[in-house]
GROMACS .gro file of C-alpha atoms in nm:
model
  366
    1UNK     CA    1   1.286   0.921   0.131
    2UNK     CA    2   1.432   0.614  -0.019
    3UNK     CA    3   1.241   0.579  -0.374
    4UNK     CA    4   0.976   0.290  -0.433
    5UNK     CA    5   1.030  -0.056  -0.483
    6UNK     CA    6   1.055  -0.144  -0.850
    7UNK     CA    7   0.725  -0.240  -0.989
    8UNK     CA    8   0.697  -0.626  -0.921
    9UNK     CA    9   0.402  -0.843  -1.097
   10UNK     CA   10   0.560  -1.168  -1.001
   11UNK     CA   11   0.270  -1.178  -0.695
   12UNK     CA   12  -0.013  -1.195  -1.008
   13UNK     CA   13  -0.015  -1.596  -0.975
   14UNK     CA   14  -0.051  -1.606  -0.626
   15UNK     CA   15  -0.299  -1.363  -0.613
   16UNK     CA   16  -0.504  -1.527  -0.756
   17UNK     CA   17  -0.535  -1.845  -0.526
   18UNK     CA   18  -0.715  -1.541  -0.271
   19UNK     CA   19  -0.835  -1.256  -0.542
   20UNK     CA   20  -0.931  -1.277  -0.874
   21UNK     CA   21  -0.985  -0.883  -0.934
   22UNK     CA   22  -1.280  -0.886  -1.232
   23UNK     CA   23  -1.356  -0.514  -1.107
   24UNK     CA   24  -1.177  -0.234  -1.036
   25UNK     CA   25  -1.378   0.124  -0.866
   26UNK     CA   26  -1.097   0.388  -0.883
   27UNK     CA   27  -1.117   0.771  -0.777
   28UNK     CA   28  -1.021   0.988  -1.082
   29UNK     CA   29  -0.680   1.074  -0.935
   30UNK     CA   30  -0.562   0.702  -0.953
   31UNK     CA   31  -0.365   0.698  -1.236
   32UNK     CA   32  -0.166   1.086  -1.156
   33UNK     CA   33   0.050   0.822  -0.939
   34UNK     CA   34   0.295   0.515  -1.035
   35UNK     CA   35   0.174   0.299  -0.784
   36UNK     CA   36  -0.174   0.349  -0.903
   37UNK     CA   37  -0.095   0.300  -1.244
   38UNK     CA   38   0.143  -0.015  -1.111
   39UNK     CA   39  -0.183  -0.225  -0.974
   40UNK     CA   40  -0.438  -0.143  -1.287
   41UNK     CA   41  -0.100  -0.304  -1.487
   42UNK     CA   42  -0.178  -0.610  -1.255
   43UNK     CA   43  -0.489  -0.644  -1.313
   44UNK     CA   44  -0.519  -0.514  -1.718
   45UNK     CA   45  -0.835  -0.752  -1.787
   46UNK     CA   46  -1.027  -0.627  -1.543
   47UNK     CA   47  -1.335  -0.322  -1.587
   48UNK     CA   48  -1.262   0.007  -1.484
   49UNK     CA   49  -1.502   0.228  -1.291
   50UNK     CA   50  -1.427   0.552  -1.169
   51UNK     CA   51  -1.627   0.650  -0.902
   52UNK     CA   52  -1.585   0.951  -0.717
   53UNK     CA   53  -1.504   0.865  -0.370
   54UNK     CA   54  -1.396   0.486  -0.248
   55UNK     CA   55  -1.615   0.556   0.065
   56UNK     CA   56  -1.929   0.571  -0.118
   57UNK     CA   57  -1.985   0.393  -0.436
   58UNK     CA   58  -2.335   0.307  -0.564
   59UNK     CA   59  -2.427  -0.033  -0.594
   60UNK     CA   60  -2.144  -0.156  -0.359
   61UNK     CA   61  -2.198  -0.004  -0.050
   62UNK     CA   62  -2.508   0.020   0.170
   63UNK     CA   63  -2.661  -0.213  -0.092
   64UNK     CA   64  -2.826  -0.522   0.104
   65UNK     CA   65  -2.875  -0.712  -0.214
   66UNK     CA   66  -2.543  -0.743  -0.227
   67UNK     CA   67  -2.515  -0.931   0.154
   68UNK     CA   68  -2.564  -1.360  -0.057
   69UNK     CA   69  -2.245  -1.222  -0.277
   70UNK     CA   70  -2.016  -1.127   0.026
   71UNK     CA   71  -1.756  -1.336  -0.065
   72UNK     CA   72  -1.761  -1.314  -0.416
   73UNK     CA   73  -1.721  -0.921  -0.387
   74UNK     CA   74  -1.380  -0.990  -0.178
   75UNK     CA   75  -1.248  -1.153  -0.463
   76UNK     CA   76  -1.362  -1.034  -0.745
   77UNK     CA   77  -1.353  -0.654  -0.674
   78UNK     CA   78  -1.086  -0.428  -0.570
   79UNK     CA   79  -1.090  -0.043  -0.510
   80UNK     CA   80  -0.793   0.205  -0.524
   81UNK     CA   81  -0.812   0.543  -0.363
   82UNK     CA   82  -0.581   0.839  -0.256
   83UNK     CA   83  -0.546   0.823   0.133
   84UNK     CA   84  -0.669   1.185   0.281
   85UNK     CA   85  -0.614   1.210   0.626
   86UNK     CA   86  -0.251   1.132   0.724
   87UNK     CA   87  -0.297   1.165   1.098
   88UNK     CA   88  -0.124   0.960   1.318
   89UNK     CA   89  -0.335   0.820   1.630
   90UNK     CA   90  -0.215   0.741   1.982
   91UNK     CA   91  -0.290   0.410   2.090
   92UNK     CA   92  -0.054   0.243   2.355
   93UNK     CA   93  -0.193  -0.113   2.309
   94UNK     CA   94  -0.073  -0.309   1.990
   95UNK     CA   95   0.145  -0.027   1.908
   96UNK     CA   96   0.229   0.358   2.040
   97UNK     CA   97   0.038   0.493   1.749
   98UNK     CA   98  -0.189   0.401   1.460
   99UNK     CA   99  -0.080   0.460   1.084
  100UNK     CA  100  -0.246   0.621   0.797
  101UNK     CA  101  -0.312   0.305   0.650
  102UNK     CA  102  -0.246   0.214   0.320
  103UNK     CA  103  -0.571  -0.005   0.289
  104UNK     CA  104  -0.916  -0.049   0.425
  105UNK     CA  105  -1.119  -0.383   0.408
  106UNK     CA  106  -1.011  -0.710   0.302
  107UNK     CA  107  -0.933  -0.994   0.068
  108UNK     CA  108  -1.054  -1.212   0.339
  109UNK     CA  109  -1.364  -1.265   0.534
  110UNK     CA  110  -1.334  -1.323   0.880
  111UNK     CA  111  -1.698  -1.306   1.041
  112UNK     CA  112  -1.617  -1.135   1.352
  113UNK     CA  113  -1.437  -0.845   1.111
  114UNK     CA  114  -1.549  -0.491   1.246
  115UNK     CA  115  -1.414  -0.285   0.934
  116UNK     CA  116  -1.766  -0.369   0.745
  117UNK     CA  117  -1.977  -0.215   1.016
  118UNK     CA  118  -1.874   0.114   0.860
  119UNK     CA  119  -1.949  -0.025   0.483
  120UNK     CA  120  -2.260  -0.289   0.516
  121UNK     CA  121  -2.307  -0.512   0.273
  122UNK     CA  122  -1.995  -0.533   0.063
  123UNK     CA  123  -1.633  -0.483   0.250
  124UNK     CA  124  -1.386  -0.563  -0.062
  125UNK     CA  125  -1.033  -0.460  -0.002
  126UNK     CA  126  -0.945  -0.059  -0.109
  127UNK     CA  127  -0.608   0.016  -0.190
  128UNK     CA  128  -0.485   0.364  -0.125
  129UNK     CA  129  -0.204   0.419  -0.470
  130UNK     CA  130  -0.018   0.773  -0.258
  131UNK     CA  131   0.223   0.563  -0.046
  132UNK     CA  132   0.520   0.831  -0.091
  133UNK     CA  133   0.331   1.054   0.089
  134UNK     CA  134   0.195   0.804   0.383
  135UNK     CA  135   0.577   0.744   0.433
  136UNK     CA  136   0.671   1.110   0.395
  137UNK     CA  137   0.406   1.161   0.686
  138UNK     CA  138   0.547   0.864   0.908
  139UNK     CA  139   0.882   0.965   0.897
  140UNK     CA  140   0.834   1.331   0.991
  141UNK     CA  141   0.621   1.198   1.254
  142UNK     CA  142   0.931   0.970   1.392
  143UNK     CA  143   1.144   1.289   1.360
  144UNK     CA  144   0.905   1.517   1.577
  145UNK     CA  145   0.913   1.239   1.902
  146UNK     CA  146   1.283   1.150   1.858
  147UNK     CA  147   1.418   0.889   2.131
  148UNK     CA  148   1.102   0.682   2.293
  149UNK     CA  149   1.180   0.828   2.628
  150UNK     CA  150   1.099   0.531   2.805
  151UNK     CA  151   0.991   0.170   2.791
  152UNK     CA  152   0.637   0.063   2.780
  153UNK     CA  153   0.469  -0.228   2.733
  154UNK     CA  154   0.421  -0.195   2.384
  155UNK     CA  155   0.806  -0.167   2.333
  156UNK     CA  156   1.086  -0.126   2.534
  157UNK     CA  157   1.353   0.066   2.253
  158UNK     CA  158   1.077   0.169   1.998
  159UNK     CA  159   0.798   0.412   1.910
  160UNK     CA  160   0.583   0.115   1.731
  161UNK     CA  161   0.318   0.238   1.421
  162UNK     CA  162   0.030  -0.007   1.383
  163UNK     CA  163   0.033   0.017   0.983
  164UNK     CA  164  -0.253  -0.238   0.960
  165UNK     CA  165  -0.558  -0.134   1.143
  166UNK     CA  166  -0.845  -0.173   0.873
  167UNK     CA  167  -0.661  -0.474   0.687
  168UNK     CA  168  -0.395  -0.738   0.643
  169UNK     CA  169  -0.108  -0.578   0.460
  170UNK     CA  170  -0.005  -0.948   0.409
  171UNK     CA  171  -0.281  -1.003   0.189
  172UNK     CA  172  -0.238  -0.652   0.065
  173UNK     CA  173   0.098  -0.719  -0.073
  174UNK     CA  174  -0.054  -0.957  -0.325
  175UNK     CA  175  -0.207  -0.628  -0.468
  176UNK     CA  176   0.110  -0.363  -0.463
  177UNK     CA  177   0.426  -0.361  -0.291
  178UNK     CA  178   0.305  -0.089  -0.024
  179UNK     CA  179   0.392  -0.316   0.214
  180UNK     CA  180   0.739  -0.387   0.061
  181UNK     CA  181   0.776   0.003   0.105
  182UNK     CA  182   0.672   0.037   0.475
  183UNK     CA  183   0.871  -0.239   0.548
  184UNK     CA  184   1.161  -0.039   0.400
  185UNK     CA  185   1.074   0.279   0.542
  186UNK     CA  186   1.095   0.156   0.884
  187UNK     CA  187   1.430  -0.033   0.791
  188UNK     CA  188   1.567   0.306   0.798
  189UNK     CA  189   1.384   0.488   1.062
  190UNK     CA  190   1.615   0.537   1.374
  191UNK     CA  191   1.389   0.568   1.684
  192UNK     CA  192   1.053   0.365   1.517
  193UNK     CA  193   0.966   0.015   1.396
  194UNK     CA  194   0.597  -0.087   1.180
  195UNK     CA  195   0.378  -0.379   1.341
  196UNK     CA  196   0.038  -0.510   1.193
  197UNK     CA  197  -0.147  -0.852   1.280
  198UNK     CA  198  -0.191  -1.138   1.007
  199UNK     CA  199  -0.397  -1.402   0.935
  200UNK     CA  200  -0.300  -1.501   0.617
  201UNK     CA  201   0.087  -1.657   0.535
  202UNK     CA  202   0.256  -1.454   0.229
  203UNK     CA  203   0.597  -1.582   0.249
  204UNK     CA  204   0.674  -1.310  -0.042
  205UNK     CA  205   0.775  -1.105   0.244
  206UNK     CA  206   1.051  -1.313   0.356
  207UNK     CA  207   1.279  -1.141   0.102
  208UNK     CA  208   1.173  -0.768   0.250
  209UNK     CA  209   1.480  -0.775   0.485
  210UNK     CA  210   1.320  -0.579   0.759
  211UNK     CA  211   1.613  -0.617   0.976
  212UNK     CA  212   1.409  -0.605   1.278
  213UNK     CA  213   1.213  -0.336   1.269
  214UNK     CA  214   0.874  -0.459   1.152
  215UNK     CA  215   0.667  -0.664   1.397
  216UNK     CA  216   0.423  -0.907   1.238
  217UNK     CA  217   0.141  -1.053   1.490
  218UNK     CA  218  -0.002  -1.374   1.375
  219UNK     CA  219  -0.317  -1.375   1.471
  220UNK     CA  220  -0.430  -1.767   1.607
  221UNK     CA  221  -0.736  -1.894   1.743
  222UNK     CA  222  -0.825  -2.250   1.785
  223UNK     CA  223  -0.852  -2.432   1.410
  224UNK     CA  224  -1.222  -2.557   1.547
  225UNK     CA  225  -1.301  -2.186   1.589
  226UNK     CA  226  -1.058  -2.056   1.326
  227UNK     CA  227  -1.282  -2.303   1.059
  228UNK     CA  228  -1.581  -2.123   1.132
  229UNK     CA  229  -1.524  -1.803   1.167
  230UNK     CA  230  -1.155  -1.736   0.977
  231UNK     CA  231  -1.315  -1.733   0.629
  232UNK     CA  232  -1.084  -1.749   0.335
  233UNK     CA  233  -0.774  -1.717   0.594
  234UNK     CA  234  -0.440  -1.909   0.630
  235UNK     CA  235  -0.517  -2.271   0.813
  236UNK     CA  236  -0.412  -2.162   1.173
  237UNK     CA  237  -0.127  -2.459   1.184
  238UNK     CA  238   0.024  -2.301   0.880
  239UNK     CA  239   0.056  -1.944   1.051
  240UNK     CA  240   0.241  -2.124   1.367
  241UNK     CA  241   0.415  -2.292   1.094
  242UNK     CA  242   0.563  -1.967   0.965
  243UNK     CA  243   0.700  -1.827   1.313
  244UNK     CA  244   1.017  -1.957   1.290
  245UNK     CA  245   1.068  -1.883   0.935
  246UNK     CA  246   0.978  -1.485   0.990
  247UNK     CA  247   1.195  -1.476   1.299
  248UNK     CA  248   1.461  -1.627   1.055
  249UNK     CA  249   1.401  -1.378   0.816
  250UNK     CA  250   1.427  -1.076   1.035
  251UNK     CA  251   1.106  -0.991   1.178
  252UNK     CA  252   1.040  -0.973   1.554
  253UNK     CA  253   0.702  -1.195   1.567
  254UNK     CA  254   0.427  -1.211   1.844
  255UNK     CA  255   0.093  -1.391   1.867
  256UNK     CA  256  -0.210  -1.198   1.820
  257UNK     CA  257  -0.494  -1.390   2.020
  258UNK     CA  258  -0.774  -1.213   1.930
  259UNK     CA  259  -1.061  -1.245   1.910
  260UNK     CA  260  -1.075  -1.542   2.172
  261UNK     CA  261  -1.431  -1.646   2.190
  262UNK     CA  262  -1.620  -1.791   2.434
  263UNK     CA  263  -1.771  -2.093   2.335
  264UNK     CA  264  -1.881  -2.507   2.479
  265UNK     CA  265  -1.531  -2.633   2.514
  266UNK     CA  266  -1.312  -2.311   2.414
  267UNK     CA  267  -1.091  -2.313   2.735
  268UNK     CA  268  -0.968  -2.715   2.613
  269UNK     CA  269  -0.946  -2.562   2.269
  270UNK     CA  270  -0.687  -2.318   2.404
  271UNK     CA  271  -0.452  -2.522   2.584
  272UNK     CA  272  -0.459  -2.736   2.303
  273UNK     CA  273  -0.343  -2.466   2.078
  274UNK     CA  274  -0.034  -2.306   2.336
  275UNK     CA  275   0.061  -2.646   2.323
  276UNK     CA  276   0.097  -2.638   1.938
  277UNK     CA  277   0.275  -2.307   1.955
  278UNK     CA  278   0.508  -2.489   2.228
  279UNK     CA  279   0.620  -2.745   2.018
  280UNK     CA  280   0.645  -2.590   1.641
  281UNK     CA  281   0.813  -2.238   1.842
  282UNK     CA  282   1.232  -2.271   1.746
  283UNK     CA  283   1.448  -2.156   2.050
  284UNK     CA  284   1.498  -1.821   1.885
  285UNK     CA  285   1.135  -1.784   1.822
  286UNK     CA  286   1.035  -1.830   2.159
  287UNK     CA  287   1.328  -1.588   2.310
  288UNK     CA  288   1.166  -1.278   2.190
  289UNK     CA  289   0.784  -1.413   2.164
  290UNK     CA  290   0.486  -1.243   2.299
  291UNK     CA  291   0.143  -1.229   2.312
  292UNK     CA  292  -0.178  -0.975   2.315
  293UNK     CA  293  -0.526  -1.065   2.396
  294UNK     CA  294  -0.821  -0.959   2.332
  295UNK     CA  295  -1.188  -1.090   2.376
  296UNK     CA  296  -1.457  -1.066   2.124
  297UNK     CA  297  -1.638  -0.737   2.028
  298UNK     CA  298  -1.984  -0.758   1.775
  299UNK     CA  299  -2.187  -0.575   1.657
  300UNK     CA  300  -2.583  -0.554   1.596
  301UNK     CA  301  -2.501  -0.438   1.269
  302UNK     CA  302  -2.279  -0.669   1.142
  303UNK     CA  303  -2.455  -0.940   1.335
  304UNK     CA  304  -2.747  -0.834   1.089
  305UNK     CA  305  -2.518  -0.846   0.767
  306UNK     CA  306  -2.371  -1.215   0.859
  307UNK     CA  307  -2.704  -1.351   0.917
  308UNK     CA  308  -2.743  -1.291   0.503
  309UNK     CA  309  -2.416  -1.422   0.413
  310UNK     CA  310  -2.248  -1.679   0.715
  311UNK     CA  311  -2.579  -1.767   0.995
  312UNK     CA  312  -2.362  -2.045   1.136
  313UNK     CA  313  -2.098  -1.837   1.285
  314UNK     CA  314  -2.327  -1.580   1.460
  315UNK     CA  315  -2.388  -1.917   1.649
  316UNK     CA  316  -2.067  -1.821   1.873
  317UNK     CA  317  -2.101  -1.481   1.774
  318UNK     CA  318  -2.409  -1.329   1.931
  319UNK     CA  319  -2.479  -1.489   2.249
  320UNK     CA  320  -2.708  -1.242   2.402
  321UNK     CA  321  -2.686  -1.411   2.749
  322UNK     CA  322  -2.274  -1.369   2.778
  323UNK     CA  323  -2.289  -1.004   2.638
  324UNK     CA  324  -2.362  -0.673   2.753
  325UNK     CA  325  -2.356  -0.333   2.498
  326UNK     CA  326  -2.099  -0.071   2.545
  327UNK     CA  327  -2.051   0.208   2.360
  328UNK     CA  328  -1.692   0.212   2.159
  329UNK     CA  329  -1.457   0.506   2.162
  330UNK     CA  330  -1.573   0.600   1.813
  331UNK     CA  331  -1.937   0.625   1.929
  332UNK     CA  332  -2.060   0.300   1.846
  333UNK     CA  333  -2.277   0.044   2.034
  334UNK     CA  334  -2.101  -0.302   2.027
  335UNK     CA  335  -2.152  -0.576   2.268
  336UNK     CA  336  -1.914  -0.749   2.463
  337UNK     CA  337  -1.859  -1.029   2.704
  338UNK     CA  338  -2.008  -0.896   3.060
  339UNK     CA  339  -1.756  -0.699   3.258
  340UNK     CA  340  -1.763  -0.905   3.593
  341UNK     CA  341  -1.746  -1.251   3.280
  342UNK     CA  342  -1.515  -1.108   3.122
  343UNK     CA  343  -1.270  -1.077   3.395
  344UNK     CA  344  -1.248  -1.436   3.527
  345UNK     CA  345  -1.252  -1.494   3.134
  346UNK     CA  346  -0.947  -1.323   3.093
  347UNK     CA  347  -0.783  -1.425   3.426
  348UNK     CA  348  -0.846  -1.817   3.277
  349UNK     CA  349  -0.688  -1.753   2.950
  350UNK     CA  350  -0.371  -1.601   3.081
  351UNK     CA  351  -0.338  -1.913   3.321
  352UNK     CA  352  -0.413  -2.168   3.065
  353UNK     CA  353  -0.122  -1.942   2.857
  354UNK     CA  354   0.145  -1.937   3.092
  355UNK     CA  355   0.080  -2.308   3.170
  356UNK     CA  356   0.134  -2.432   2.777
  357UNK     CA  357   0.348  -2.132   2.751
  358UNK     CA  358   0.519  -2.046   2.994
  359UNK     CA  359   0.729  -1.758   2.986
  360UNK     CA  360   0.520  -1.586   2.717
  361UNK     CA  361   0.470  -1.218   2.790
  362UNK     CA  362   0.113  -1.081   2.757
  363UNK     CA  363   0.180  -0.741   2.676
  364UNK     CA  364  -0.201  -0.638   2.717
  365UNK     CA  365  -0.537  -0.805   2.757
  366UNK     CA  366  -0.898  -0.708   2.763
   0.00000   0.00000   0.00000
């Protein structure tokens, strides 16, 4: 593979408008690599803790005197691990497979998040520092598929890798350039693009020249929704904002509606907001836009956790008499919006979508 990008501190600054790392937990290997030893440079005044593992560190995780200092611990502390498991996992909905991903958690704080149901009580954003072998793993995993034999809805050319599933590598590149290096690894891939869903704006990757084979999905909800719930995220008008301007800059961009939540009002909200997208969306934009839906899933347990920490957004959140539990594929009871609800929710949103938008694929929604 290509070597890594050159060590780059000019993101410092801007980090610090969303992190302001005071704490670093670090497995012992950290340092054995350079991208590891490229974030502690970052960061040089903050304290260094080695713990032994970054899924279990005393004092951070499981520890529910921790819940009143949720968003403090986003931005003050920061975790860097070496990423074990490089299995790739079939998906077929945002993309054909799911990464190893170079993170878990996040700089932000959305409340509907399900990454902290795993964590409890503290979900600050972990860094893993072996990206040379995540992209050694992706690329032999291109080579062993070859040609995508067919189109499918998540791509008609493309096997697509969902590189962000337990983050927002836009955020994340404010920490390392990992995401400067997927972004080039796919570049150069033949038969495979990267794709991962974004609420915040980092227009630091403009100048990754992805020449079309990363797909970013801003994620948008409604900015009366988005204010509640979107903690420490990009204001939703600036994402739209920043469509044309990744289109522009080689990415192929879709809209990531998710999650849409049901709410007094929420189906006005919505054709309010296509109707924003209509208007900022340049001709080119809207060409090769599309969109994926999904409806809210919660959680008892985080339910619990944001109770401590945000009480006013479990107002939308939990609403016992519009959900039903269902177990999740990893085991887990959620709840969810009611099947027989849920479908003449979902049949409303995709009107009110091709209405405002007309002509905007939905390439899945549940």
């Amino acid at each position: 593979m290509d070597t890594l990008a050159a060590p780059s501190h000019a993101a410092a600054p801007r980090a610090a408008s969303l992190l302001r790392i005071q704490t670093i937990y670090m497995e012992p290997a950290v340092e054995d690599y350079a991208r590891g030893r490229d974030i502690l440079a970052r960061f040089p005044d903050a304290q260094r803790i080695e713990v032994p593992s970054h899924w279990n560190i005393p004092g951070l995780h499981g520890n529910e005197g921790l819940v009143g200092e949720w968003l403090r611990t986003k931005r003050d502390v920061l975790v860097l691990g070496v990423r074990k498991s490089l299995a790739c996992r079939h998906n077929g909905r945002s993309a054909d497979w799911i990464a190893p991903g170079t993170s878990n958690g996040c700089a932000m704080a959305c409340a509907y998040c399900y990454v902290p149901r795993r964590k409890g009580y503290a979900n600050p954003v972990t860094v893993f520092v072996n990206i040379e072998q995540v992209c050694d793993a992706l690329q032999r995993h291109a080579a062993r598929l070859g040609p995508k034999p067919e189109p499918n809805q998540v791509d008609p050319v493309y096997w697509v890798y969902d590189l962000g599933e337990n983050g927002d590598l836009s955020a994340d590149a404010l920490v390392s350039d990992n995401v400067r290096d997927l972004v080039a690894l796919y570049r150069r891939i033949p038969n495979a693009k990267g794709s991962f869903a974004t609420k915040y704006v980092n227009r630091e990757l403009l100048d990754y020249d992805p020449q079309g084979k990363t797909r970013i999905r801003f994620s948008l909800m409604p900015q009366r929704t988005a204010r509640l719930v979107d903690v420490r995220t990009s204001p939703v008008a600036e994402r739209i904002a920043a469509i044309n301007d990744f289109v522009d800059a080689g990415y192929e961009v879709h809209l990531n509606f998710s999650p849409v939540i049901v709410h007094e009002g929420w189906r006005a909200d919505y054709a309010e907001l296509f109707a924003q997208v209509a208007d900022a969306l340049s001709p080119r934009a809207r060409a090769q836009i599309a969109a994926e839906v999904i409806f809210l899933t919660h959680n008892e347990a985080l339910h619990e956790v944001n109770l401590g920490w945000h009480p006013k957004a479990e107002e939308i959140l939990w609403v016992p008499r519009l959900q039903e539990t269902k177990r999740s594929e990893n085991g887990a009871d959620n709840v969810r919006y009611r099947s027989g609800t849920k479908g003449r929710m979902v049949a409303i949103f995709k009107a009110l979508l091709e209405e405002g938008l007309p002509g905007c694929a939905v390439r899945y929604a549940f």
